[in-house]
Amino acid sequence: MNNKIKKIPSGVIPAPDGIPPQAIKAIPVRHYGRWISAVVVLALLVGLVYAFSQGNVRWATVPDKLFDASILTGLRNTVYISVASMALGLVLGVLFAVMRLSKNPVTSTIAWLYIWFFRGTPVYVQLLIWFNLALIFPILDIGFYRDEMTDVMTPFLAALLGLGLNEGAYMAEIVRSGIQSVDEGQTEASHALGMTQAKTMRRVVLPQSMRVIIPPTGNEFINMLKTSSLVVAVQYQDLLRSAQDIAATSFAVMEMLFVASIWYLALTSVFSVGQYYLERRYARGSLRALPPTPLQRLRANLNLFRRSEVAR
Amino acid sequence: MNTHPMVKAQGVHKSFGAAHILKGIDLEVAPREVFCLIGPSGSGKSTFLRCINHLEQINAGRLYVDGELVGYRQKGDKLYELKAGEVALKRRDIGMVFQRFNLFPHMTAIENVMEAPVQVKGEAKAVARARAERLLDRVGLAGKAKNYPSQLSGGQQQRVAIARALAMEPKLMLFDEPTSALDPELVGDVLDVMRGLAEDGMTMIVVTHEMGFAREVGDALVFMDDGVVVESGHPRDVLTNPQHDRTKSFLSKVL
């Protein structure tokens, strides 16, 4: 009995009599492997940079043409077609996702077929099909509207339909998974309050599914910015085509591809930041505290710095 | 003065595929009554509750709320299924509180309470907000109006859920094991709110394992097992002097 009481509760280490606890000073393990791998990787990088510096590249052309008027026009067109196609893809994605989940077997089968076709064929082929539509339908006639197909199917429209309809199929799957990720109890609670199916979808299910939908949608958009370079195939004047046009006359082929790459990188970087803020907005309610914005983090770090100075 | 019961069930059957959950339920719930449903899990009490506001469709029998058939319209001897919109219209008058709260996580507490009056009844936001503030105050959460559900404890969430259901000014409240997902120390707050509702004369059907609450607040109690009503009566009588062996053995385990 006495023994039990004297027993030290687990987790509590008693200080040996008279000796105050001391911080441990030990020789740390040396991670030689880390040093070696760092050196190897750096050596490879230096080699790569050296190779490019020795290559037959007229580097001066790159900054020279970076802000060329036709490059900037191409850049604007790339953003324009990407945003427009993504918007079309989003609308179609929500529509087909809802159709796919509907209890009506006809609509869900149609949605399945759409997704099957547009996901199952290369976007490049789809672009060419839209572009060449005039070969099989020389005249567009939809009752109230009638025109030559070549006049209707401009490079812009061909690009928009090609990219947008393809994106719609991918977005449909993303939206569907988002909708299905929302707990069934949410729909029940909403129905129990007397909300209709449509209201439930709009007010309760879709806002919550956003948290699941937004990250892959951001990826899709960044992919779209790059995939849009395929619209060269339908004569659309995008960033890549503008760069190639200059390359064709100046023979600075690689240099102009570098220019295009710099702009693509700039675009994707900017939109990645936008995605961060969008995700943060839709995390409301699911996280107890929102993650800080980069600005807030910077300010917090500065404060931390200041406080430690005061302490000193 | 309406004399018909608030809820009337006649031979209600419900099956999910091959699983026969409700095997002929007959009962009546009077207006202003607190009606408790007890029984082991899987006995069909939650399913029965969900049939009352047509979250589940019954397979046989008749179920009436406030004298009107649930989910159907009767013309002559033919039954017509109600349209989704008509079902939604009837659900406005029936509040429901879930075991897992099911608050809308993307809305604050007060937005949760305002949502249905604004979206379903088309009420002005100011009116809905004033009522929501009153209701949150009533459930003791006036200070938590701007909090999201994830920032509230389980007991607080459940009280917001009760306020949300009350915002539609229902004539009947359904409680589906409202305290089963709560820490024991939080159960009391929720039961206090329910007790207050009962005192105000709300008709309540409560699926519960809180025998203390049933005995103290309940006006009627039904013990269900395996899809049938085994025993019913006043909670005091059933809980202290059960007649049926099955009731006795259940109560001996939970009391």
XYZ file of N, CA and C in Angstrom, chain B residues 24-243:
660
model
N -46.025 -1.161 -39.229
C -47.378 -0.837 -38.783
C -47.377 -0.046 -37.502
N -47.188 1.265 -37.636
C -47.177 2.145 -36.460
C -48.523 2.856 -36.375
N -49.169 2.753 -35.204
C -50.395 3.504 -34.947
C -50.151 4.367 -33.724
N -50.311 5.667 -33.888
C -50.230 6.537 -32.707
C -50.835 7.888 -33.009
N -51.110 8.621 -31.944
C -51.649 9.967 -32.083
C -50.898 10.903 -31.158
N -50.597 12.082 -31.671
C -49.945 13.111 -30.865
C -50.894 14.295 -30.794
N -51.280 14.652 -29.572
C -52.223 15.756 -29.402
C -51.502 17.093 -29.499
N -52.214 18.162 -29.904
C -51.584 19.489 -29.902
C -51.074 19.842 -28.509
N -49.983 20.556 -28.457
C -49.342 21.040 -27.229
C -48.764 19.910 -26.386
N -48.662 18.741 -26.964
C -48.159 17.595 -26.217
C -46.658 17.423 -26.451
N -45.948 16.953 -25.418
C -44.559 16.549 -25.604
C -44.551 15.023 -25.660
N -44.249 14.520 -26.841
C -44.410 13.102 -27.120
C -43.029 12.482 -27.282
N -42.679 11.555 -26.391
C -41.333 10.987 -26.422
C -41.345 9.608 -27.067
N -40.347 9.387 -27.914
C -40.172 8.080 -28.548
C -38.877 7.486 -28.016
N -38.963 6.331 -27.393
C -37.736 5.682 -26.935
C -37.665 4.279 -27.535
N -36.494 3.692 -27.422
C -36.322 2.343 -27.943
C -34.885 2.123 -28.341
N -34.493 0.873 -28.532
C -33.111 0.588 -28.927
C -32.819 1.129 -30.324
N -31.535 1.298 -30.623
C -31.211 1.806 -31.955
C -31.588 0.760 -32.987
N -32.073 1.240 -34.127
C -32.541 0.328 -35.164
C -33.995 -0.058 -34.991
N -34.647 0.533 -33.970
C -36.040 0.150 -33.743
C -36.978 0.908 -34.669
N -36.471 1.933 -35.367
C -37.298 2.646 -36.339
C -37.807 3.983 -35.861
N -37.400 4.417 -34.648
C -37.961 5.675 -34.136
C -37.509 6.894 -34.945
N -36.228 6.918 -35.342
C -35.756 8.040 -36.174
C -36.408 8.010 -37.548
N -36.542 6.825 -38.103
C -37.182 6.691 -39.407
C -38.611 7.215 -39.347
N -39.316 6.855 -38.276
C -40.694 7.320 -38.138
C -40.736 8.849 -38.085
N -39.807 9.417 -37.323
C -39.738 10.874 -37.207
C -39.541 11.516 -38.582
N -38.647 10.910 -39.377
C -38.329 11.471 -40.686
C -39.483 11.297 -41.671
N -40.368 10.332 -41.396
C -41.552 10.174 -42.254
C -42.527 11.330 -42.026
N -42.539 11.856 -40.793
C -43.522 12.890 -40.453
C -43.331 14.136 -41.303
N -42.065 14.526 -41.598
C -41.902 15.676 -42.499
C -41.471 15.231 -43.894
N -41.736 13.973 -44.179
C -41.596 13.457 -45.535
C -40.151 13.455 -46.034
N -39.198 13.390 -45.105
C -37.823 13.150 -45.539
C -37.717 11.704 -46.017
N -38.588 10.851 -45.483
C -38.730 9.486 -45.996
C -40.188 9.307 -46.407
N -40.382 8.521 -47.458
C -41.729 8.281 -47.956
C -42.228 6.959 -47.394
N -43.440 6.953 -46.848
C -43.940 5.702 -46.271
C -44.453 4.782 -47.380
N -44.418 3.468 -47.103
C -44.819 2.488 -48.120
C -46.274 2.053 -47.965
N -46.776 2.121 -46.751
C -48.155 1.706 -46.534
C -48.701 2.426 -45.316
N -50.030 2.484 -45.212
C -50.659 3.163 -44.098
C -50.936 4.618 -44.418
N -51.341 5.358 -43.394
C -51.649 6.774 -43.567
C -50.980 7.552 -42.445
N -50.466 8.728 -42.817
C -49.828 9.580 -41.827
C -50.396 10.984 -42.015
N -50.947 11.541 -40.945
C -51.545 12.877 -41.025
C -50.816 13.845 -40.111
N -50.592 15.045 -40.594
C -50.097 16.120 -39.733
C -51.122 17.229 -39.769
N -51.625 17.587 -38.593
C -52.630 18.635 -38.471
C -53.822 18.349 -39.391
N -54.199 17.088 -39.473
C -55.368 16.704 -40.246
C -55.132 16.521 -41.726
N -53.896 16.837 -42.185
C -53.613 16.696 -43.616
C -52.660 15.541 -43.870
N -52.925 14.829 -44.956
C -52.107 13.685 -45.327
C -50.675 14.141 -45.638
N -49.698 13.360 -45.184
C -48.298 13.709 -45.455
C -47.874 13.128 -46.806
N -47.405 13.985 -47.687
C -46.810 13.527 -48.944
C -47.793 13.208 -50.048
N -49.079 13.154 -49.729
C -50.062 12.796 -50.753
C -51.282 13.688 -50.648
N -52.064 13.680 -51.716
C -53.364 14.332 -51.698
C -54.376 13.262 -52.060
N -55.460 13.211 -51.313
C -56.457 12.191 -51.593
C -57.641 12.813 -52.320
N -57.970 12.209 -53.483
C -59.161 12.647 -54.222
C -59.984 11.406 -54.476
N -61.158 11.351 -53.891
C -61.942 10.122 -53.984
C -61.177 9.024 -53.285
N -60.973 7.916 -53.993
C -60.192 6.862 -53.348
C -58.804 6.765 -53.981
N -58.424 7.829 -54.704
C -57.094 7.811 -55.332
C -56.131 8.712 -54.573
N -54.866 8.275 -54.489
C -53.836 9.085 -53.851
C -52.956 9.708 -54.923
N -52.687 10.996 -54.789
C -51.772 11.659 -55.699
C -50.533 12.093 -54.930
N -49.375 11.746 -55.476
C -48.136 12.175 -54.843
C -48.046 13.695 -54.922
N -47.575 14.332 -53.847
C -47.408 15.781 -53.870
C -46.155 16.142 -54.642
N -46.175 17.293 -55.304
C -44.975 17.786 -55.992
C -43.969 18.258 -54.954
N -42.716 18.315 -55.386
C -41.649 18.723 -54.468
C -41.959 20.076 -53.824
N -42.500 20.995 -54.622
C -42.822 22.321 -54.112
C -43.888 22.278 -53.034
N -44.888 21.394 -53.224
C -45.962 21.282 -52.231
C -45.449 20.666 -50.937
N -44.538 19.684 -51.094
C -43.942 19.069 -49.904
C -43.163 20.128 -49.128
N -42.387 20.938 -49.875
C -41.588 21.990 -49.238
C -42.486 22.963 -48.479
N -43.646 23.269 -49.078
C -44.584 24.190 -48.451
C -45.062 23.656 -47.098
N -45.308 22.334 -47.056
C -45.808 21.749 -45.809
C -44.716 21.660 -44.748
N -43.476 21.510 -45.220
C -42.381 21.370 -44.255
C -42.122 22.671 -43.498
N -42.583 23.788 -44.058
C -42.384 25.063 -43.370
C -42.937 25.030 -41.953
N -44.017 24.276 -41.768
C -44.715 24.292 -40.478
C -44.160 23.259 -39.504
N -43.162 22.504 -39.957
C -42.617 21.450 -39.099
C -41.128 21.703 -38.912
N -40.743 22.005 -37.687
C -39.324 22.224 -37.412
C -38.646 20.909 -37.104
N -37.377 20.787 -37.497
C -36.681 19.539 -37.180
C -35.290 19.835 -36.644
N -34.925 19.103 -35.612
C -33.604 19.237 -35.002
C -32.915 17.876 -35.100
N -31.698 17.897 -35.623
C -31.013 16.643 -35.937
C -29.994 16.272 -34.863
N -29.692 14.992 -34.836
C -28.675 14.507 -33.902
C -27.333 15.196 -34.171
N -26.991 15.344 -35.475
C -25.690 15.927 -35.835
C -25.799 17.421 -36.148
N -26.772 18.095 -35.583
C -27.004 19.551 -35.711
C -27.300 20.003 -37.145
N -26.387 19.625 -38.080
C -26.552 20.021 -39.488
C -26.734 21.518 -39.681
N -26.020 22.305 -38.897
C -26.019 23.749 -39.166
C -25.294 23.977 -40.486
N -25.590 25.110 -41.133
C -24.887 25.436 -42.365
C -23.531 26.027 -41.990
N -22.435 25.318 -42.274
C -21.132 25.742 -41.741
C -20.599 27.017 -42.374
N -21.129 27.398 -43.549
C -20.606 28.584 -44.216
C -21.370 29.841 -43.817
N -22.289 29.708 -42.858
C -23.039 30.874 -42.396
C -22.829 31.024 -40.898
N -22.873 32.290 -40.436
C -22.761 32.516 -39.001
C -24.034 32.033 -38.320
N -24.006 32.036 -36.978
C -25.163 31.564 -36.220
C -26.418 32.322 -36.637
N -26.304 33.647 -36.686
C -27.517 34.435 -36.975
C -27.943 34.244 -38.432
N -26.979 34.064 -39.327
C -27.334 33.812 -40.727
C -28.047 32.470 -40.872
N -27.631 31.487 -40.080
C -28.308 30.203 -40.076
C -29.776 30.370 -39.690
N -30.019 31.192 -38.672
C -31.381 31.359 -38.168
C -32.224 32.183 -39.153
N -31.561 33.137 -39.842
C -32.300 34.002 -40.767
C -32.590 33.328 -42.106
N -31.802 32.326 -42.454
C -31.806 31.781 -43.804
C -33.209 31.382 -44.304
N -33.879 30.533 -43.537
C -35.160 30.013 -44.025
C -36.248 31.095 -44.117
N -36.429 31.937 -43.086
C -37.453 32.984 -43.233
C -37.216 33.865 -44.456
N -35.952 34.217 -44.710
C -35.657 35.100 -45.842
C -35.822 34.354 -47.166
N -35.246 33.164 -47.244
C -35.220 32.447 -48.518
C -36.533 31.731 -48.819
N -37.203 31.232 -47.781
C -38.406 30.431 -48.011
C -39.663 31.297 -47.958
N -39.737 32.153 -46.947
C -40.945 32.972 -46.805
C -40.811 34.326 -47.491
N -39.592 34.644 -47.924
C -39.376 35.936 -48.567
C -39.502 37.097 -47.600
N -39.167 36.827 -46.340
C -39.281 37.862 -45.322
C -38.192 38.925 -45.500
N -38.475 40.148 -45.099
C -37.457 41.212 -45.162
C -36.330 40.874 -44.199
N -35.102 41.205 -44.606
C -33.950 40.820 -43.796
C -33.998 41.415 -42.393
N -34.451 42.676 -42.310
C -34.485 43.338 -41.006
C -35.428 42.604 -40.056
N -36.574 42.189 -40.588
C -37.554 41.471 -39.770
C -36.961 40.137 -39.310
N -36.356 39.423 -40.273
C -35.779 38.120 -39.955
C -34.656 38.267 -38.941
N -33.865 39.337 -39.100
C -32.742 39.533 -38.185
C -33.234 39.806 -36.766
N -34.279 40.629 -36.669
C -34.811 40.945 -35.343
C -35.304 39.669 -34.655
N -36.013 38.829 -35.421
C -36.514 37.599 -34.814
C -35.359 36.682 -34.452
N -34.365 36.600 -35.346
C -33.220 35.726 -35.107
C -32.494 36.142 -33.829
N -32.353 37.457 -33.630
C -31.695 37.939 -32.404
C -32.488 37.530 -31.177
N -33.813 37.662 -31.286
C -34.681 37.277 -30.173
C -34.521 35.780 -29.870
N -34.505 34.973 -30.947
C -34.431 33.522 -30.758
C -33.075 33.104 -30.182
N -32.007 33.723 -30.678
C -30.680 33.384 -30.156
C -30.603 33.774 -28.682
N -31.222 34.889 -28.339
C -31.252 35.300 -26.944
C -32.013 34.267 -26.111
N -33.097 33.778 -26.680
C -33.930 32.811 -25.965
C -33.177 31.514 -25.678
N -32.318 31.092 -26.629
C -31.560 29.859 -26.393
C -30.227 30.157 -25.703
N -30.087 31.406 -25.244
C -28.922 31.757 -24.437
C -27.657 31.992 -25.228
N -27.791 32.403 -26.501
C -26.600 32.570 -27.328
C -26.557 33.940 -28.000
N -27.110 34.939 -27.314
C -27.152 36.282 -27.906
C -25.753 36.755 -28.291
N -24.752 36.373 -27.522
C -23.392 36.854 -27.777
C -22.668 36.108 -28.879
N -23.292 35.056 -29.405
C -22.587 34.212 -30.382
C -23.122 34.385 -31.797
N -23.903 35.435 -32.004
C -24.592 35.599 -33.285
C -23.636 35.587 -34.465
N -22.453 36.168 -34.295
C -21.542 36.322 -35.433
C -20.552 35.177 -35.543
N -20.688 34.174 -34.683
C -19.764 33.038 -34.744
C -20.207 32.025 -35.785
N -19.222 31.412 -36.426
C -19.519 30.306 -37.332
C -19.709 29.037 -36.496
N -20.485 28.073 -37.017
C -20.729 26.847 -36.242
C -19.452 26.187 -35.735
N -18.380 26.228 -36.561
C -17.154 25.551 -36.137
C -16.524 26.224 -34.922
N -16.976 27.441 -34.612
C -16.423 28.141 -33.451
C -17.291 27.944 -32.214
N -18.326 27.097 -32.343
C -19.239 26.867 -31.220
C -19.096 25.436 -30.711
N -19.410 25.246 -29.445
C -19.402 23.882 -28.899
C -20.621 23.128 -29.423
N -20.618 21.828 -29.234
C -21.741 21.020 -29.704
C -23.065 21.493 -29.128
N -23.065 21.770 -27.844
C -24.303 22.202 -27.197
C -24.793 23.530 -27.750
N -23.832 24.427 -28.003
C -24.210 25.726 -28.574
C -24.742 25.548 -29.985
N -24.090 24.670 -30.749
C -24.550 24.422 -32.121
C -25.974 23.894 -32.120
N -26.248 22.974 -31.193
C -27.581 22.390 -31.176
C -28.618 23.430 -30.792
N -28.246 24.368 -29.923
C -29.203 25.412 -29.549
C -29.440 26.368 -30.709
N -28.380 26.643 -31.493
C -28.580 27.448 -32.708
C -29.522 26.698 -33.655
N -29.329 25.375 -33.748
C -30.175 24.574 -34.640
C -31.640 24.652 -34.198
N -31.866 24.671 -32.894
C -33.242 24.797 -32.399
C -33.800 26.168 -32.771
N -32.974 27.203 -32.581
C -33.411 28.561 -32.950
C -33.716 28.629 -34.442
N -32.891 27.964 -35.250
C -33.097 27.971 -36.693
C -34.451 27.349 -37.054
N -34.777 26.237 -36.376
C -36.063 25.590 -36.651
C -37.218 26.474 -36.178
N -37.038 27.136 -35.018
C -38.115 27.968 -34.474
C -38.367 29.210 -35.323
N -37.353 29.634 -36.079
C -37.477 30.856 -36.872
C -38.597 30.748 -37.893
N -38.945 29.521 -38.273
C -40.038 29.346 -39.241
C -41.396 29.323 -38.543
N -41.391 29.528 -37.243
C -42.604 29.534 -36.421
C -43.460 28.296 -36.693
N -42.870 27.118 -36.451
C -43.571 25.872 -36.765
C -44.661 25.564 -35.742
N -45.593 24.702 -36.157
C -46.630 24.277 -35.217
C -46.249 22.951 -34.567
N -45.181 22.342 -35.117
C -44.740 21.047 -34.603
C -43.216 20.999 -34.680
N -42.588 20.503 -33.614
C -41.127 20.374 -33.637
C -40.746 18.896 -33.489
N -39.840 18.458 -34.360
C -39.349 17.089 -34.299
C -37.905 17.114 -33.795
N -37.615 16.332 -32.790
C -36.248 16.262 -32.257
C -35.717 14.846 -32.455
N -34.655 14.733 -33.243
C -34.088 13.409 -33.511
C -32.824 13.214 -32.678
N -32.983 12.611 -31.520
C -31.873 12.398 -30.575
C -31.014 13.656 -30.447
N -31.625 14.754 -30.000
C -30.915 16.042 -30.034
C -29.694 16.113 -29.122
N -29.604 15.239 -28.151
C -28.475 15.345 -27.213
C -27.509 14.170 -27.329
N -27.742 13.273 -28.287
C -26.923 12.053 -28.342
C -25.491 12.314 -28.772
N -25.263 13.422 -29.511
C -23.911 13.691 -29.995
C -23.172 14.670 -29.092
N -23.740 14.934 -27.915
C -23.158 15.977 -27.059
C -22.378 15.386 -25.889
N -21.378 16.136 -25.437
C -20.701 15.779 -24.196
C -21.726 15.854 -23.069
N -21.621 14.953 -22.096
C -22.629 14.917 -21.022
C -22.868 16.270 -20.358
N -21.810 17.057 -20.182
C -21.999 18.323 -19.455
C -22.724 19.378 -20.291
N -22.863 19.137 -21.609
C -23.528 20.116 -22.469
C -24.995 19.777 -22.704
N -25.368 18.542 -22.281
C -26.730 18.068 -22.534
C -27.749 18.961 -21.833
N -27.418 19.369 -20.596
C -28.361 20.115 -19.772
C -28.872 21.384 -20.436
N -27.951 22.151 -21.083
C -28.343 23.416 -21.717
C -29.391 23.193 -22.801
N -29.168 22.142 -23.591
C -30.102 21.859 -24.694
C -31.448 21.426 -24.127
N -31.405 20.571 -23.111
C -32.664 20.110 -22.512
C -33.420 21.268 -21.869
N -32.690 22.231 -21.293
C -33.345 23.400 -20.704
C -34.131 24.172 -21.755
N -33.505 24.341 -22.933
C -34.183 25.052 -24.015
C -35.451 24.292 -24.418
N -35.328 22.966 -24.501
C -36.484 22.148 -24.908
C -37.583 22.212 -23.850
N -37.160 22.242 -22.596
C -38.131 22.333 -21.502
C -38.904 23.648 -21.616
N -38.181 24.718 -21.912
C -38.818 26.026 -22.083
C -39.844 26.015 -23.202
N -39.467 25.333 -24.300
C -40.382 25.228 -25.439
C -41.655 24.502 -25.032
N -41.469 23.415 -24.272
C -42.620 22.621 -23.840
C -43.545 23.462 -22.970
N -42.945 24.277 -22.108
C -43.758 25.124 -21.226
C -44.556 26.146 -22.021
N -43.987 26.568 -23.161
C -44.700 27.531 -24.002
C -45.780 26.877 -24.851
N -45.917 25.546 -24.724
C -47.021 24.880 -25.404
C -46.718 24.391 -26.802
N -45.436 24.281 -27.154
C -45.081 23.746 -28.468
C -45.372 22.246 -28.513
N -45.933 21.798 -29.618
C -46.101 20.357 -29.817
C -44.743 19.789 -30.222
N -44.268 18.797 -29.472
C -42.936 18.270 -29.724
C -42.946 16.755 -29.776
N -42.273 16.208 -30.767
C -42.029 14.764 -30.790
C -40.530 14.585 -30.617
N -40.157 13.872 -29.577
C -38.751 13.813 -29.200
C -38.276 12.369 -29.183
N -37.380 12.044 -30.095
C -36.700 10.753 -30.028
C -35.522 10.950 -29.088
N -35.463 10.211 -28.008
C -34.437 10.516 -27.014
C -34.015 9.289 -26.206
N -32.835 9.411 -25.636
C -32.385 8.425 -24.654
C -32.339 9.044 -23.268
N -32.814 10.320 -23.174
C -32.802 11.016 -21.885
C -34.078 10.670 -21.129
N -34.011 9.600 -20.346
C -35.220 9.148 -19.648
C -35.672 10.181 -18.617
N -34.697 10.894 -18.033
C -35.036 11.921 -17.053
C -35.907 13.000 -17.672
N -35.498 13.442 -18.872
C -36.254 14.463 -19.584
C -37.647 13.944 -19.918
N -37.712 12.702 -20.408
C -38.998 12.118 -20.799
C -39.947 12.078 -19.600
N -39.407 11.676 -18.466
C -40.265 11.529 -17.293
C -40.746 12.897 -16.809
N -39.835 13.868 -16.874
C -40.115 15.167 -16.281
C -40.987 16.043 -17.185
N -40.676 16.033 -18.467
C -41.326 16.968 -19.392
C -42.377 16.279 -20.264
N -42.194 14.985 -20.529
C -43.054 14.301 -21.478
C -44.493 14.164 -21.004
N -45.428 14.271 -21.965
C -46.840 14.031 -21.669
C -47.241 12.629 -22.099
N -46.527 12.099 -23.066
C -46.825 10.757 -23.552
C -45.518 10.119 -23.966
N -45.461 8.811 -23.899
C -44.235 8.122 -24.255
C -44.574 6.818 -24.961
N -43.764 6.527 -25.976
C -43.953 5.282 -26.709
C -42.635 4.540 -26.718
N -42.694 3.263 -26.412
C -41.498 2.435 -26.516
C -41.613 1.612 -27.789
N -40.642 1.816 -28.676
C -40.653 1.102 -29.957
C -39.558 0.062 -29.982
N -39.839 -1.061 -30.630
C -38.796 -2.051 -30.849
C -39.091 -2.798 -32.141
N -38.093 -2.965 -32.944
C -38.206 -3.735 -34.175
C -39.381 -3.286 -35.044
N -39.567 -1.968 -35.126
C -40.548 -1.437 -36.058
C -41.988 -1.434 -35.594
N -42.222 -1.788 -34.338
C -43.594 -1.714 -33.835
C -43.618 -0.994 -32.483
N -44.796 -0.460 -32.143
C -44.971 0.154 -30.829
C -45.223 -0.965 -29.834
N -44.330 -1.107 -28.858
C -44.471 -2.189 -27.892
C -45.350 -1.758 -26.729
N -45.108 -0.521 -26.296
C -45.835 -0.064 -25.118
C -45.969 1.449 -25.162
N -47.096 1.961 -24.720
C -47.252 3.411 -24.696
C -48.076 3.816 -23.489
N -47.920 5.076 -23.128
C -48.661 5.572 -21.980
C -48.027 6.824 -21.441
N -48.365 7.205 -20.236
C -47.727 8.366 -19.637
C -46.298 7.978 -19.247
N -45.333 8.855 -19.482
C -43.930 8.503 -19.223
C -43.715 7.945 -17.818
N -44.374 8.561 -16.834
C -44.176 8.106 -15.453
C -44.564 6.635 -15.319
N -45.690 6.281 -15.917
C -46.176 4.904 -15.803
C -45.263 3.939 -16.546
N -44.942 4.289 -17.789
C -44.162 3.356 -18.604
C -42.757 3.185 -18.019
N -42.175 4.295 -17.587
C -40.797 4.219 -17.128
C -40.674 3.555 -15.759
N -41.662 3.755 -14.898
C -41.539 3.184 -13.557
C -42.228 1.831 -13.447
N -43.218 1.611 -14.292
C -43.959 0.364 -14.162
C -44.231 -0.252 -15.528
N -43.166 -0.630 -16.244
C -43.360 -1.189 -17.580
C -44.109 -2.517 -17.518
N -44.989 -2.713 -18.480
C -45.807 -3.926 -18.489
C -45.174 -5.026 -19.327
